[in-house]
Amino acid sequence: MKQCLIGREVELKSLQQYINSERSEFVAVYGRRRVGKTFLIRHAAEEKFTFFMTGVYKSSKSEQLTNFAISLQKYSGSDRLILPKNWILAFYELSKFIESLPEGKKIIFIDELPWLDTPKSGFIAALENFWNSWAVLRNDIKLIVCGSATSWMINNLIKSKGGLHNRLTHHLVLQPFTLKESEEYFKTFGFGYTRKQIAECYMALGGIPFYMSMMDKSKSVSQNIDYLFFANNAPLKEEFNDLYKALFRNSAPHIDVVTALATKNKGLTRQEILKATKLQDNGSFSTILEELEECGFIRAYSPFEKKITLNNTRQKNNTIYQLVDFYTLFYFNFIKQNHYHDEHFWTSSYNSPLHNTWAGLSFEMLCLNHINQIKNALGITGIQALVCAWRNQEPNNKTQIDMLIDRKDDTINICEIKFAKDEFEITKEYEASLNNKINTFAKSSNTNKSLMLTMITTFGIKPNIHSNIVQNQILLEDLFKA
């Protein structure tokens, strides 16, 4: 299969600018496992590395240093392998090699950098010394580092309080594909999937390029998902634990948090998470939430309240944390539920209550992850807005709203989200339910803003005597726009 870069125009342009600048650059690229960080960097550098190495997962200091020495010998062309005793000497050997080269930019790429930082290795101090006392004094060094362990990258590089504080010249976070980029990928590699099929694939895989690269264009979406996750030798059967272990050095509490959040689609407060997980309410717990949010697994938002305005800062006690990672939701709803090890569990579950419940939740997440496309379809791109879910607290009227778009122009879009096979029909009973939601929200919030009912569906609303209740319609195809 031909290797080509899909999307990533902004990130590629930025990396190329850093590589071609007239000064030394220290660039950190981070993002979740399998999102395409290494591929992007190799493409931007056109494989013209002065030195390139990849850290080895769960290897000792001596093994990492040996790996470094082998890479240096390869790029220097030396006849002998120099095994440094520590990282200070390792970077010294690298600097000696670079100083022997003719003028011109030198691109140094260290992939999976966090894995080099083994306990008591002195790696961070050596990296600080390499950059602060040598590389930054030149104008031709392009040090690009990359890692899937997002929490390590953020804490040790981007938010470093040590010798690397404010030393990074740039950092890039690589996000999963959007629906538009996913469609471009499938078209480029000859898949004949419809937009609904692409959306359903996205709702399971979350726009992760590596997952998509393992799909077979001769198979349906259902066949591919069965192969990837449920077949006897499914290549991604153990992906859940591998994913969290790669991102977080102590992943158990992170998994506890997402396990709790997977039970409540609209999210939980901090205290509700603590109660469900039995974790301690301390700074470490705050760090866990921050790391999950920074990695894109959860989002934190303030619930709609009449006292909350667009200028309020987030309040610790009323913040709601919501699971927004597609693969994690898919794992809890399907992979973990496959108790009988059915190799065709996805196909056999299709259109079942289990599948339909998941599809509804995941489509809400799809909309949430494409809020810019929704705002564009509504014509409110330039208007500041808060996005949140809402539920009525009255025990005799358990009403909830999938999504509120609380706009600065004194308008609130009340969004109902439906993943349907064809046009969605509003019945007399459903119209009454919608009216109840609107009236209950208006009464509970005591808002003076105008309320606009907005339906977000796959194929639109079927016109009938009840459909006039809707002021705005957004279709699945709107989410595929740039």
Coordinates of C-alpha atoms in Angstrom, one line a residue:
M1 CA 0.0 0.0 0.0
K2 CA 1.4 3.4 -1.0
Q3 CA 2.5 5.5 1.9
C4 CA 1.1 9.0 1.8
L5 CA 0.2 11.7 4.3
I6 CA -3.5 12.2 4.8
G7 CA -4.6 15.6 6.3
R8 CA -2.2 17.1 8.8
E9 CA -1.7 20.2 6.7
V10 CA -1.3 22.6 9.6
E11 CA 1.1 20.3 11.6
L12 CA 3.2 19.5 8.5
K13 CA 3.6 23.1 7.6
S14 CA 4.6 24.0 11.1
L15 CA 7.2 21.2 11.3
Q16 CA 8.7 22.2 8.0
Q17 CA 8.9 25.8 9.1
Y18 CA 10.8 24.7 12.2
I19 CA 13.2 22.5 10.2
N20 CA 13.9 25.3 7.8
S21 CA 14.4 28.1 10.3
E22 CA 17.7 29.9 10.9
R23 CA 18.1 28.9 14.5
S24 CA 18.3 25.7 16.5
E25 CA 14.9 24.3 17.4
F26 CA 13.8 21.9 20.1
V27 CA 10.4 20.5 19.1
A28 CA 8.2 18.1 21.0
V29 CA 5.5 16.2 19.2
Y30 CA 3.0 14.2 21.4
G31 CA -0.3 12.5 21.2
R32 CA -1.9 9.2 21.9
R33 CA -0.5 5.9 20.8
R34 CA -1.1 4.9 17.1
V35 CA -2.1 8.5 16.1
G36 CA 0.6 8.9 13.5
K37 CA 3.3 11.0 15.2
T38 CA 6.3 9.2 13.8
F39 CA 4.9 9.0 10.3
L40 CA 4.3 12.8 10.3
I41 CA 7.8 13.6 11.5
R42 CA 9.5 11.3 9.0
H43 CA 7.4 12.9 6.2
A44 CA 8.2 16.4 7.3
A45 CA 11.9 15.7 7.5
E46 CA 11.8 13.7 4.2
E47 CA 13.8 11.0 6.1
K48 CA 16.9 13.2 6.0
F49 CA 18.0 12.6 9.6
T50 CA 21.4 13.3 10.9
F51 CA 20.6 10.9 13.8
F52 CA 17.5 8.9 14.5
M53 CA 16.7 6.4 17.3
T54 CA 13.7 5.0 19.0
G55 CA 13.4 4.2 22.7
V56 CA 12.7 0.6 23.7
Y57 CA 9.7 -0.1 25.8
K58 CA 10.4 -1.4 29.3
S59 CA 14.2 -1.8 28.7
S60 CA 17.0 -1.1 31.2
K61 CA 19.3 1.9 31.1
S62 CA 22.2 -0.2 29.7
E63 CA 19.9 -1.6 26.9
Q64 CA 18.7 1.9 26.0
L65 CA 22.4 3.2 25.9
T66 CA 23.3 0.2 23.7
N67 CA 20.4 1.0 21.4
F68 CA 21.6 4.7 21.3
A69 CA 25.2 3.6 20.5
I70 CA 24.1 1.3 17.7
S71 CA 22.0 4.1 16.1
L72 CA 25.0 6.5 16.4
Q73 CA 27.3 4.0 14.8
K74 CA 24.9 3.5 11.9
Y75 CA 24.6 7.3 11.2
S76 CA 28.3 8.1 11.7
G77 CA 29.5 5.2 9.7
S78 CA 32.1 4.3 12.4
D79 CA 33.8 0.9 12.3
R80 CA 33.6 0.5 16.1
L81 CA 30.7 0.6 18.5
I82 CA 31.3 3.0 21.4
L83 CA 29.2 2.0 24.4
P84 CA 28.8 5.0 26.7
K85 CA 28.5 4.4 30.5
N86 CA 25.9 7.1 31.0
W87 CA 23.7 9.5 29.1
I88 CA 26.1 12.5 29.5
L89 CA 28.7 10.6 27.6
A90 CA 26.1 9.4 25.1
F91 CA 25.1 12.9 24.2
Y92 CA 28.7 13.9 24.2
E93 CA 29.5 11.3 21.5
L94 CA 26.5 12.6 19.5
S95 CA 27.7 16.2 19.7
K96 CA 31.2 15.1 18.6
F97 CA 29.8 13.3 15.6
I98 CA 27.7 16.4 14.6
E99 CA 30.6 18.7 15.0
S100 CA 32.5 16.6 12.4
L101 CA 29.9 17.2 9.8
P102 CA 29.9 20.0 7.1
E103 CA 27.6 23.1 7.4
G104 CA 23.9 22.7 7.1
K105 CA 20.9 21.8 9.2
K106 CA 21.2 18.7 11.4
I107 CA 17.9 16.9 12.1
I108 CA 18.0 14.8 15.3
F109 CA 14.9 12.7 15.9
I110 CA 14.4 10.7 19.1
D111 CA 11.2 8.7 19.0
E112 CA 9.5 7.4 22.1
L113 CA 11.7 9.7 24.2
P114 CA 9.9 8.8 27.6
W115 CA 11.0 5.2 27.4
L116 CA 14.7 6.4 27.6
D117 CA 14.0 7.9 31.0
T118 CA 14.4 4.8 33.1
P119 CA 14.6 5.0 36.9
K120 CA 17.8 6.7 38.2
S121 CA 19.2 6.9 34.7
G122 CA 20.0 10.6 34.7
F123 CA 18.5 10.9 31.2
I124 CA 16.6 14.2 31.8
A125 CA 19.7 15.9 33.2
A126 CA 21.8 14.7 30.3
L127 CA 19.2 15.9 27.8
E128 CA 19.1 19.3 29.6
N129 CA 22.9 19.5 29.4
F130 CA 23.0 18.5 25.7
W131 CA 20.5 21.2 24.8
N132 CA 21.4 24.0 27.2
S133 CA 25.2 23.9 27.0
W134 CA 25.7 22.8 23.3
A135 CA 22.7 22.6 20.9
V136 CA 21.1 26.0 21.7
L137 CA 24.5 27.8 21.2
R138 CA 24.4 26.7 17.5
N139 CA 22.0 27.7 14.8
D140 CA 21.8 24.4 12.9
I141 CA 20.4 21.8 15.3
K142 CA 16.8 20.6 14.8
L143 CA 16.1 18.4 17.8
I144 CA 12.7 16.7 17.4
V145 CA 11.4 14.4 20.2
C146 CA 8.3 12.4 20.2
G147 CA 6.4 10.2 22.6
S148 CA 3.1 8.4 23.2
A149 CA 3.4 8.8 27.0
T150 CA 1.6 12.1 26.9
S151 CA 1.7 12.7 30.6
W152 CA 5.5 12.3 30.6
M153 CA 5.9 14.6 27.7
I154 CA 3.8 17.3 29.3
N155 CA 5.3 17.1 32.8
N156 CA 8.9 16.7 31.8
L157 CA 9.1 18.9 28.7
I158 CA 6.2 21.2 28.2
K159 CA 5.6 22.0 31.8
S160 CA 9.1 21.3 33.0
K161 CA 10.1 23.2 36.2
G162 CA 13.7 22.0 35.9
G163 CA 16.5 22.7 33.4
L164 CA 14.2 22.3 30.4
H165 CA 11.8 25.0 31.7
N166 CA 10.9 27.2 28.7
R167 CA 13.6 25.5 26.6
L168 CA 11.2 23.9 24.1
T169 CA 10.9 26.2 21.1
H170 CA 7.7 24.5 19.9
H171 CA 5.4 21.7 20.7
L172 CA 2.7 20.0 18.7
V173 CA -0.1 17.8 19.8
L174 CA -1.4 15.4 17.1
Q175 CA -5.1 14.7 17.3
P176 CA -7.0 11.7 15.7
F177 CA -8.4 12.2 12.3
T178 CA -11.7 14.1 11.8
L179 CA -14.5 12.5 9.8
K180 CA -13.3 14.5 6.7
E181 CA -9.8 13.2 7.1
S182 CA -11.1 9.6 7.7
E183 CA -13.2 9.9 4.5
E184 CA -10.1 11.1 2.6
Y185 CA -8.1 8.1 4.0
F186 CA -10.7 5.6 2.9
K187 CA -11.0 7.1 -0.6
T188 CA -7.3 7.3 -1.1
F189 CA -6.9 3.6 -0.3
G190 CA -9.8 2.4 -2.4
F191 CA -12.5 1.7 0.2
G192 CA -16.1 1.9 -1.0
Y193 CA -17.7 2.9 2.3
T194 CA -20.6 5.2 2.5
R195 CA -20.5 8.2 4.9
K196 CA -22.7 6.4 7.4
Q197 CA -20.4 3.4 7.3
I198 CA -17.4 5.7 7.8
A199 CA -19.1 7.3 10.7
E200 CA -19.9 4.0 12.3
C201 CA -16.3 2.9 11.8
Y202 CA -15.2 6.2 13.4
M203 CA -17.5 5.6 16.3
A204 CA -15.6 2.4 17.1
L205 CA -12.0 3.3 16.1
G206 CA -12.0 7.0 16.9
G207 CA -10.2 8.2 13.8
I208 CA -6.9 6.5 14.8
P209 CA -4.9 6.1 11.6
F210 CA -3.1 2.9 12.7
Y211 CA -6.4 1.1 13.4
M212 CA -7.7 2.2 10.0
S213 CA -4.5 1.0 8.3
M214 CA -5.2 -2.6 9.4
M215 CA -8.6 -2.7 7.7
D216 CA -9.1 -4.6 4.5
K217 CA -10.9 -2.8 1.6
S218 CA -12.4 -6.1 0.4
K219 CA -14.3 -6.5 3.7
S220 CA -17.3 -4.7 5.1
V221 CA -17.0 -2.5 8.2
S222 CA -18.5 -5.2 10.3
Q223 CA -16.1 -7.9 9.0
N224 CA -13.2 -5.6 9.6
I225 CA -14.2 -4.8 13.2
D226 CA -14.7 -8.5 13.9
Y227 CA -11.2 -9.2 12.5
L228 CA -9.5 -6.4 14.4
F229 CA -11.1 -7.1 17.9
F230 CA -12.9 -10.4 18.1
A231 CA -11.3 -13.0 15.8
N232 CA -9.2 -15.7 17.4
N233 CA -6.0 -14.0 16.7
A234 CA -7.4 -10.4 16.5
P235 CA -4.5 -8.0 16.2
L236 CA -6.1 -5.4 18.6
K237 CA -7.6 -7.8 21.1
E238 CA -5.2 -6.5 23.9
E239 CA -5.2 -2.9 22.7
F240 CA -7.0 -1.5 25.7
N241 CA -4.4 -2.4 28.3
D242 CA -1.5 -1.7 25.9
L243 CA -2.9 1.8 25.2
Y244 CA -3.2 2.9 28.8
K245 CA 0.1 1.4 29.8
A246 CA 1.9 3.1 27.0
L247 CA 0.4 6.5 27.9
F248 CA 0.6 6.4 31.7
R249 CA 3.4 4.7 33.8
N250 CA 0.9 3.8 36.5
S251 CA -2.2 3.3 34.5
A252 CA -4.4 1.5 37.0
P253 CA -6.0 4.6 38.5
H254 CA -6.6 6.0 35.0
I255 CA -8.4 2.9 34.0
D256 CA -10.4 3.0 37.2
V257 CA -11.6 6.5 36.3
V258 CA -12.6 5.7 32.7
T259 CA -14.3 2.6 33.9
A260 CA -16.5 4.7 36.2
L261 CA -17.2 7.2 33.5
A262 CA -18.2 4.5 31.0
T263 CA -21.2 3.9 33.1
K264 CA -22.6 7.4 32.8
N265 CA -22.8 8.8 29.3
K266 CA -23.4 12.4 30.4
G267 CA -20.5 12.3 32.9
L268 CA -19.7 12.4 36.6
T269 CA -18.6 15.0 39.1
R270 CA -15.3 14.7 40.9
Q271 CA -17.0 13.5 44.0
E272 CA -19.0 10.9 42.1
I273 CA -15.8 9.6 40.5
L274 CA -14.1 9.3 43.9
K275 CA -17.1 7.4 45.3
A276 CA -17.1 5.0 42.3
T277 CA -13.3 4.4 42.2
K278 CA -12.5 4.6 46.0
L279 CA -9.5 6.7 45.0
Q280 CA -8.1 9.3 47.4
D281 CA -9.1 12.9 47.0
N282 CA -5.7 14.5 46.7
G283 CA -3.3 16.1 44.2
S284 CA -2.5 12.8 42.6
F285 CA -6.2 12.3 41.7
S286 CA -6.3 15.8 40.2
T287 CA -3.2 14.9 38.1
I288 CA -5.0 11.7 36.9
L289 CA -8.0 13.8 35.7
E290 CA -5.7 16.4 34.1
E291 CA -3.7 13.7 32.3
L292 CA -6.8 11.9 31.0
E293 CA -8.1 15.3 29.7
E294 CA -4.8 16.3 28.1
C295 CA -4.7 12.9 26.3
G296 CA -8.2 13.4 25.0
F297 CA -9.9 10.5 26.9
I298 CA -12.2 12.7 28.9
R299 CA -13.4 16.3 28.8
A300 CA -14.3 18.5 31.7
Y301 CA -17.2 21.0 31.4
S302 CA -19.5 23.0 33.6
P303 CA -23.1 22.0 33.7
F304 CA -25.6 24.6 32.5
E305 CA -26.8 26.7 35.4
K306 CA -28.5 30.1 35.5
K307 CA -25.6 31.5 37.5
I308 CA -22.9 30.2 35.1
T309 CA -21.9 32.6 32.4
L310 CA -19.4 32.5 29.6
N311 CA -16.9 34.5 31.7
N312 CA -17.0 32.1 34.7
T313 CA -13.9 30.0 35.4
R314 CA -14.4 26.3 35.9
Q315 CA -15.5 25.5 39.4
K316 CA -13.8 22.4 40.9
N317 CA -16.9 21.1 42.7
N318 CA -19.5 21.4 39.9
T319 CA -17.2 20.3 37.0
I320 CA -18.5 17.3 35.2
Y321 CA -16.0 14.8 33.6
Q322 CA -17.2 12.9 30.6
L323 CA -15.7 10.0 28.6
V324 CA -15.1 11.2 25.0
D325 CA -12.7 8.5 23.7
F326 CA -14.4 6.3 21.1
Y327 CA -12.2 3.3 21.4
T328 CA -12.6 3.2 25.2
L329 CA -16.4 3.4 25.0
F330 CA -16.3 0.7 22.3
Y331 CA -14.2 -1.5 24.6
F332 CA -16.5 -1.3 27.5
N333 CA -19.6 -1.8 25.4
F334 CA -18.4 -4.6 23.2
I335 CA -15.0 -6.1 23.7
K336 CA -15.4 -6.5 27.5
Q337 CA -18.9 -7.8 27.0
N338 CA -17.8 -10.7 24.7
H339 CA -17.9 -13.3 27.5
Y340 CA -18.3 -16.2 25.1
H341 CA -15.4 -15.2 22.9
D342 CA -17.6 -15.0 19.8
E343 CA -15.3 -14.3 16.9
H344 CA -18.2 -12.5 15.1
F345 CA -19.5 -10.7 18.1
W346 CA -19.8 -7.3 16.3
T347 CA -21.7 -8.8 13.4
S348 CA -24.0 -10.9 15.6
S349 CA -24.7 -7.9 17.8
Y350 CA -25.6 -5.5 14.9
N351 CA -29.0 -3.9 15.3
S352 CA -29.4 -5.5 18.8
P353 CA -30.4 -3.3 21.8
L354 CA -26.7 -3.5 22.8
H355 CA -25.6 -2.1 19.5
N356 CA -28.3 0.5 19.3
T357 CA -27.6 1.9 22.7
W358 CA -23.9 2.1 21.9
A359 CA -24.6 3.8 18.6
G360 CA -26.7 6.4 20.3
L361 CA -24.0 7.2 22.8
S362 CA -21.2 7.1 20.4
F363 CA -23.0 9.4 17.9
E364 CA -23.4 11.9 20.6
M365 CA -19.6 11.8 21.1
L366 CA -19.1 12.1 17.4
C367 CA -21.1 15.3 17.4
L368 CA -19.3 16.6 20.5
N369 CA -15.9 15.9 18.7
H370 CA -17.1 17.8 15.7
I371 CA -18.6 20.8 17.4
N372 CA -16.9 23.2 15.0
Q373 CA -18.6 21.6 12.1
I374 CA -22.0 21.9 13.9
K375 CA -21.4 25.6 14.7
N376 CA -20.4 26.1 11.0
A377 CA -23.6 24.4 9.9
L378 CA -25.6 26.7 12.2
G379 CA -23.8 29.7 10.9
I380 CA -22.4 30.7 14.3
T381 CA -18.7 30.0 13.8
G382 CA -17.7 33.4 15.1
I383 CA -20.0 33.4 18.1
Q384 CA -18.6 32.4 21.5
A385 CA -20.5 29.5 23.0
L386 CA -20.5 27.0 25.9
V387 CA -21.3 23.4 25.0
C388 CA -22.7 21.1 27.7
A389 CA -25.3 18.4 28.4
W390 CA -28.2 19.0 30.8
R391 CA -30.4 16.9 33.0
N392 CA -33.3 17.9 35.2
Q393 CA -32.7 17.3 38.9
E394 CA -36.4 16.9 39.8
P395 CA -37.2 13.3 40.8
N396 CA -40.6 13.3 39.2
N397 CA -39.4 14.6 35.8
K398 CA -36.2 12.9 34.8
T399 CA -35.6 15.0 31.7
Q400 CA -32.2 15.4 30.0
I401 CA -30.9 17.2 26.9
D402 CA -28.1 15.6 24.7
M403 CA -26.3 18.9 24.0
L404 CA -26.8 22.6 24.8
I405 CA -25.0 25.3 22.8
D406 CA -25.2 28.3 25.0
R407 CA -24.4 31.3 22.7
K408 CA -23.2 34.8 23.5
D409 CA -25.9 36.2 21.2
D410 CA -28.6 35.4 23.7
T411 CA -29.6 32.1 22.0
I412 CA -29.4 28.5 23.2
N413 CA -29.6 25.6 20.7
I414 CA -31.3 22.7 22.4
C415 CA -29.8 19.7 20.4
E416 CA -31.4 16.3 20.1
I417 CA -29.1 13.8 18.6
K418 CA -30.4 10.7 16.8
F419 CA -28.4 8.0 14.9
A420 CA -31.0 6.5 12.5
K421 CA -30.9 4.2 9.5
D422 CA -32.8 6.7 7.3
E423 CA -34.9 9.8 7.8
F424 CA -35.9 10.2 11.5
E425 CA -39.7 10.5 12.0
I426 CA -41.1 12.7 14.8
T427 CA -44.2 11.1 16.1
K428 CA -47.0 12.8 18.2
E429 CA -45.5 11.2 21.3
Y430 CA -42.0 12.3 20.6
E431 CA -43.1 15.9 19.8
A432 CA -44.8 15.9 23.2
S433 CA -41.5 14.7 24.8
L434 CA -39.5 17.4 23.0
N435 CA -42.0 20.1 24.2
N436 CA -41.6 18.8 27.7
K437 CA -37.8 19.0 27.5
I438 CA -37.9 22.6 26.2
N439 CA -40.5 23.7 28.8
T440 CA -38.8 22.0 31.6
F441 CA -35.4 23.5 30.7
A442 CA -36.9 27.0 30.3
K443 CA -38.5 26.8 33.7
S444 CA -35.5 25.2 35.5
S445 CA -32.9 27.6 34.0
N446 CA -35.1 30.7 34.2
T447 CA -33.2 31.8 31.1
N448 CA -34.1 34.9 29.1
K449 CA -32.4 33.6 26.0
S450 CA -34.3 32.3 22.9
L451 CA -34.4 28.5 22.7
M452 CA -34.0 26.9 19.3
L453 CA -34.7 23.1 18.9
T454 CA -31.9 21.6 16.8
M455 CA -32.1 18.0 15.5
I456 CA -28.8 16.4 14.6
T457 CA -29.5 13.2 12.7
T458 CA -27.9 10.9 10.1
F459 CA -30.3 11.7 7.2
G460 CA -32.5 14.5 8.4
I461 CA -36.1 14.7 9.6
K462 CA -39.0 13.2 7.7
P463 CA -41.5 16.0 7.0
N464 CA -44.9 15.5 8.7
I465 CA -47.3 17.5 10.9
H466 CA -45.0 17.1 13.9
S467 CA -41.7 18.1 12.3
N468 CA -42.4 21.9 12.4
I469 CA -41.3 21.9 16.0
V470 CA -37.7 21.8 14.8
Q471 CA -36.0 25.1 14.0
N472 CA -32.6 23.8 12.8
Q473 CA -31.5 20.5 11.2
I474 CA -28.0 19.2 11.0
L475 CA -27.2 16.1 9.0
L476 CA -24.3 13.6 9.3
E477 CA -22.9 15.0 6.0
D478 CA -22.4 18.4 7.8
L479 CA -20.0 16.7 10.2
F480 CA -17.8 15.7 7.2
K481 CA -17.1 19.3 6.2
A482 CA -13.8 21.0 7.0

